[in-house]
XYZ file of C-alpha atoms in Angstrom:
378
model
C -0.286 -0.313 0.076
C 1.505 3.278 -0.789
C 2.604 4.869 2.159
C 0.806 8.641 2.932
C 3.447 10.481 2.355
C 3.256 9.130 -1.341
C -0.037 10.251 -1.201
C 0.897 14.038 -0.130
C 3.435 14.334 -2.091
C 1.931 13.323 -5.529
C -0.846 15.873 -4.430
C -1.336 19.119 -6.864
C -4.490 21.245 -8.007
C -6.841 19.324 -9.983
C -10.159 21.979 -9.655
C -11.195 25.405 -8.481
C -14.531 26.851 -7.173
C -15.636 30.255 -6.861
C -18.684 31.820 -5.771
C -19.955 34.740 -7.834
C -20.633 36.417 -4.169
C -17.525 37.319 -1.853
C -17.673 34.881 0.869
C -15.852 33.087 3.731
C -15.704 29.186 3.317
C -16.182 28.073 7.133
C -16.554 24.624 6.704
C -16.936 21.437 4.441
C -18.505 17.875 4.940
C -17.959 15.306 2.326
C -21.297 12.717 1.741
C -19.897 9.473 0.223
C -22.018 9.196 -2.555
C -20.534 12.622 -4.136
C -21.423 16.375 -2.963
C -19.407 18.612 -1.130
C -21.350 21.224 2.053
C -20.029 23.550 2.542
C -20.882 26.559 4.947
C -20.741 30.139 4.430
C -19.694 33.495 6.119
C -22.789 35.388 4.514
C -25.276 32.790 6.062
C -25.448 30.547 2.866
C -24.602 26.701 2.524
C -23.738 25.510 -0.730
C -23.337 21.848 -2.158
C -20.703 20.987 -4.764
C -20.391 17.623 -6.756
C -16.983 16.305 -5.195
C -15.264 15.770 -8.616
C -16.029 18.415 -10.637
C -16.988 21.591 -7.582
C -19.211 22.494 -10.054
C -22.189 23.828 -7.757
C -25.435 21.930 -7.682
C -27.336 23.391 -4.705
C -27.453 25.566 -1.711
C -29.561 26.485 1.815
C -30.498 30.240 2.406
C -32.030 29.322 6.073
C -30.700 30.641 8.741
C -30.010 34.032 10.122
C -26.745 33.867 12.147
C -23.344 32.638 11.402
C -23.283 29.393 11.310
C -21.416 26.436 13.273
C -20.815 23.600 10.701
C -22.476 20.977 9.023
C -22.758 17.400 8.720
C -24.079 14.520 6.983
C -26.060 11.596 8.210
C -23.737 8.561 8.796
C -26.394 6.105 7.907
C -28.546 8.322 6.181
C -26.591 10.080 3.706
C -29.731 12.285 1.441
C -29.408 14.116 5.655
C -27.445 16.623 5.825
C -27.666 19.773 9.900
C -26.036 22.427 10.554
C -25.883 25.003 13.178
C -26.092 28.673 13.355
C -25.188 31.493 16.037
C -29.259 32.039 15.772
C -29.984 29.255 17.947
C -31.080 26.283 15.888
C -29.924 23.277 14.609
C -31.653 22.623 10.958
C -32.090 19.445 8.905
C -31.996 19.705 5.019
C -32.791 17.341 2.689
C -29.435 17.591 -0.512
C -32.570 15.927 -2.350
C -33.773 19.137 -2.518
C -31.558 22.215 -2.920
C -33.135 24.955 -2.018
C -35.945 23.305 -0.041
C -36.763 25.117 3.634
C -35.381 22.435 6.657
C -37.498 19.735 7.200
C -36.653 20.069 10.493
C -34.701 22.678 12.946
C -34.327 21.708 17.070
C -33.869 24.386 18.737
C -33.496 25.313 22.870
C -33.777 28.421 24.733
C -34.240 32.001 23.651
C -31.203 33.605 24.772
C -29.213 30.276 22.946
C -26.603 30.827 19.998
C -24.631 27.672 18.812
C -20.772 28.568 18.470
C -20.409 24.271 18.114
C -22.693 21.070 17.145
C -22.124 17.399 15.668
C -24.514 14.597 15.080
C -23.298 11.263 16.695
C -21.920 8.179 14.886
C -25.962 5.716 15.443
C -27.780 9.018 14.050
C -29.532 9.205 17.191
C -28.028 12.300 19.318
C -27.731 15.895 18.461
C -25.935 18.081 20.762
C -24.722 21.905 20.285
C -23.037 23.610 22.395
C -23.640 27.654 23.249
C -22.003 31.042 23.379
C -21.296 32.548 26.720
C -24.967 33.281 28.337
C -24.904 36.239 31.140
C -21.707 36.066 30.661
C -21.267 33.243 33.688
C -23.000 30.007 31.556
C -23.005 28.156 28.211
C -24.546 24.725 27.810
C -24.068 22.012 25.734
C -27.957 20.828 24.286
C -29.042 17.469 23.579
C -31.206 16.355 21.116
C -33.501 12.993 20.224
C -32.963 13.505 16.540
C -35.204 10.473 15.558
C -38.314 12.135 17.121
C -40.578 14.591 14.958
C -40.207 18.420 15.553
C -36.097 16.839 17.462
C -37.388 16.671 20.784
C -34.775 18.240 23.091
C -33.590 15.956 25.912
C -31.303 18.357 28.475
C -28.906 19.780 28.887
C -25.446 20.219 31.066
C -24.554 23.574 32.077
C -21.826 23.319 35.120
C -18.937 21.775 32.653
C -18.406 24.972 30.593
C -18.203 28.692 32.221
C -17.399 30.541 28.701
C -18.442 30.036 24.390
C -18.220 26.372 23.457
C -16.180 26.618 20.617
C -16.508 22.841 20.073
C -18.506 19.317 20.960
C -17.322 16.236 18.920
C -18.411 12.831 18.972
C -16.634 9.391 18.830
C -16.267 8.437 16.107
C -17.644 4.999 17.107
C -18.555 5.383 20.541
C -22.611 6.671 20.881
C -22.026 8.217 24.548
C -18.411 9.468 23.748
C -18.104 12.805 23.212
C -15.585 15.915 23.520
C -16.594 19.501 23.873
C -13.881 22.244 23.773
C -14.312 25.887 25.410
C -12.875 29.472 25.364
C -12.726 28.590 29.216
C -9.375 26.479 28.597
C -10.968 23.298 29.379
C -12.044 20.095 27.338
C -13.760 17.693 28.712
C -14.620 14.397 27.570
C -18.208 12.691 28.156
C -19.593 9.411 28.972
C -23.349 10.277 28.414
C -24.755 6.684 29.215
C -23.808 7.542 33.168
C -27.047 10.065 32.793
C -26.520 13.013 34.665
C -23.361 15.820 33.583
C -21.504 14.908 37.344
C -21.988 11.740 36.747
C -21.333 11.756 32.839
C -17.922 14.051 33.384
C -14.915 11.447 32.569
C -11.972 14.110 32.880
C -11.377 17.605 32.609
C -7.856 18.346 30.459
C -6.583 21.854 30.164
C -5.442 23.257 27.258
C -4.354 26.795 29.708
C -5.549 28.320 26.313
C -8.947 29.136 24.996
C -10.011 25.804 23.024
C -10.558 25.951 19.118
C -10.966 22.952 17.492
C -10.588 19.031 19.135
C -10.854 15.624 17.154
C -9.760 12.358 17.802
C -7.632 10.180 17.094
C -5.627 6.962 17.738
C -5.997 3.561 16.631
C -8.921 3.092 18.668
C -9.868 6.756 18.723
C -8.161 6.400 23.108
C -6.268 10.357 21.965
C -8.185 14.040 21.940
C -6.177 16.952 20.061
C -6.816 20.376 20.963
C -5.831 23.168 19.196
C -6.116 26.826 20.157
C -7.336 29.508 19.352
C -3.770 31.316 19.797
C -1.962 28.609 17.807
C -1.456 25.955 20.689
C -1.355 22.635 20.020
C -1.398 19.659 22.896
C -1.956 15.463 22.272
C -4.078 13.759 25.492
C -4.140 9.904 26.043
C -7.109 8.895 27.412
C -6.222 5.473 27.681
C -4.079 7.167 30.043
C -7.154 8.000 32.696
C -6.581 4.961 34.885
C -2.795 5.153 35.405
C -0.427 6.890 36.946
C 1.246 8.206 33.712
C 0.947 11.355 32.166
C -1.937 12.071 29.901
C -0.074 14.428 27.690
C 1.911 12.881 24.626
C 2.506 16.276 23.072
C 2.371 20.174 23.274
C 3.323 23.415 22.441
C 1.933 26.337 23.191
C 2.825 27.914 19.631
C 3.040 25.883 16.416
C 3.972 29.151 15.213
C 7.206 28.913 17.348
C 8.271 25.323 15.868
C 10.707 25.821 12.751
C 8.858 23.573 10.946
C 9.328 24.168 7.155
C 12.416 23.953 4.835
C 13.819 27.577 5.623
C 13.359 26.612 9.198
C 10.126 28.932 9.648
C 7.312 28.293 10.894
C 3.434 28.110 10.525
C 0.913 31.523 10.502
C -1.786 29.367 12.193
C -3.713 26.039 12.493
C -6.547 25.046 10.064
C -7.270 22.106 11.856
C -6.258 18.352 12.364
C -7.897 14.595 10.998
C -7.241 11.395 11.647
C -6.559 8.849 8.944
C -7.744 6.759 9.633
C -6.829 4.262 6.448
C -3.292 5.859 6.727
C -2.682 5.773 11.050
C -2.048 8.912 11.303
C -3.023 12.070 12.879
C -3.472 14.933 9.971
C -2.455 18.682 10.766
C -2.972 21.348 8.941
C -1.249 24.908 8.269
C -1.104 27.242 6.576
C 0.924 31.192 6.085
C -1.395 34.248 5.490
C -0.008 34.284 1.865
C -2.505 30.785 1.044
C 0.386 28.390 0.709
C -0.314 25.321 2.797
C 1.097 23.018 5.312
C 0.187 19.326 5.823
C 2.254 17.773 8.967
C 1.592 15.236 11.029
C 0.935 14.631 14.832
C 2.572 12.526 17.890
C 4.325 11.978 20.659
C 7.802 13.057 18.416
C 5.859 16.441 17.354
C 4.764 18.099 14.552
C 6.905 17.390 11.327
C 6.198 18.390 7.990
C 5.145 16.048 4.787
C 3.709 18.108 2.594
C 3.626 21.744 1.419
C 0.752 23.164 -1.451
C 1.381 26.231 -2.826
C 0.067 28.091 -6.024
C -3.789 27.433 -5.000
C -4.956 29.676 -1.792
C -4.567 33.790 -1.512
C -5.405 34.170 1.683
C -6.125 31.881 5.403
C -7.531 28.484 4.697
C -10.239 27.786 7.400
C -11.779 24.295 6.592
C -10.278 20.748 4.817
C -11.670 17.632 4.064
C -9.546 14.085 3.218
C -11.113 12.575 1.174
C -9.305 8.634 1.881
C -11.382 6.716 -1.417
C -10.951 9.223 -3.382
C -7.288 9.948 -2.382
C -8.358 13.567 -2.351
C -7.825 17.148 0.000
C -10.039 19.871 -0.180
C -9.370 23.249 1.237
C -12.073 26.244 1.408
C -10.900 29.627 2.993
C -11.199 33.633 2.897
C -10.671 34.220 -0.074
C -13.963 32.274 -1.917
C -12.585 29.829 -3.272
C -12.665 25.782 -2.643
C -9.981 24.084 -4.121
C -9.215 19.859 -5.218
C -6.791 18.664 -4.597
C -5.024 14.760 -6.725
C -2.478 12.929 -7.160
C -1.363 14.379 -10.278
C -3.988 17.241 -10.814
C -4.066 19.539 -13.975
C -6.072 22.712 -13.207
C -7.190 23.508 -16.035
C -7.033 27.807 -15.789
C -3.697 28.393 -13.980
C -1.815 30.438 -11.974
C -3.431 31.353 -8.872
C -6.624 33.195 -8.466
C -6.858 36.591 -6.547
C -8.912 37.147 -3.265
C -12.252 38.297 -3.437
C -13.452 38.627 -0.155
C -14.115 41.690 0.565
C -12.794 42.393 4.168
C -15.022 45.070 5.608
C -18.420 43.140 4.910
C -16.738 39.155 5.654
C -14.838 40.017 7.885
C -17.852 40.635 11.067
C -20.184 38.030 9.588
C -16.609 35.432 10.129
C -17.675 35.488 14.403
C -13.816 35.168 15.684
C -13.595 33.961 18.859
C -11.761 35.495 21.749
C -8.377 34.569 22.409
C -8.431 35.024 26.372
C -6.424 32.567 28.657
C -8.874 29.847 30.656
C -10.532 31.776 33.500
C -10.680 28.462 35.894
C -9.687 25.693 37.175
C -10.977 22.338 35.990
C -14.432 20.811 37.336
C -14.771 17.075 37.782
C -12.628 14.682 36.946
């Protein structure tokens, strides 16, 4: 089997999609049948053909900034999106442009800044922004119930914006959440109440931005902070005297990762590649260049640099293991497809179409302050 390095080294720009209206591309999700869903800073959701990147439809139902898009695991025609307008919406991708088929809500003061769907497609969870300068909530719904039955909330584990909720890829009741309070919490929802469900609290010492499960059995957790810190923890050590931390750096920008001895300007995100058994971390330069890295106990190591694609900050990426392709989207409004041996139909880096004044107000960057309290729970 060809190794990950060889696959990444063979990547080149194959397709480029640029929408008519300037917008940031914030998140991307893949439907195995052949669709990409992209959330945009103008509150729209775009549907693209994953092979050609042609726009095949869009949805306009949200009235506030989006916090992500997720396809159902068992019903590929179902797509979910979360928003700061206080709703998580379900869409039928067979009917582009139609109204949402499900709308999930909770309290009128709840503005969502993260959400996820569990592996069995039975449970939705959304994380709220801070309410009344004091509380933030994890909100749960039963997806199977008409209208989306509200099951309840957790309210004690975070004290600031919950920027990420991430269900375990295999265990439907295992949930990780990250917050600008600096804490990353792990729950076993089958235990019921919040105090009983909280299994572990890891401290990132900064505002947690994104979280992903990793490792062969998904027993590891990687957290990227808003000030470009990176923390890899082994939850398999919870019941031992061994430390949880596998690798940690408070600022990845200071690591000499690049060929010229320099570092990345920011971290885009992370993803565990199950087939390759590697943890992929993507960083970038403000010029638009992308740096694909792996992370393990030895730290970060550069695997490949992608140039000539984006002209500004990259906000999202997705690796398609079946197609051995990489999708990237950014603040230059471009959606790019990188494939082995790809040859773009038109050459040269496209000029950014982003509007500084209009778009920065809609992208809702989170506060970059340190944590404000001691950890709760175990």
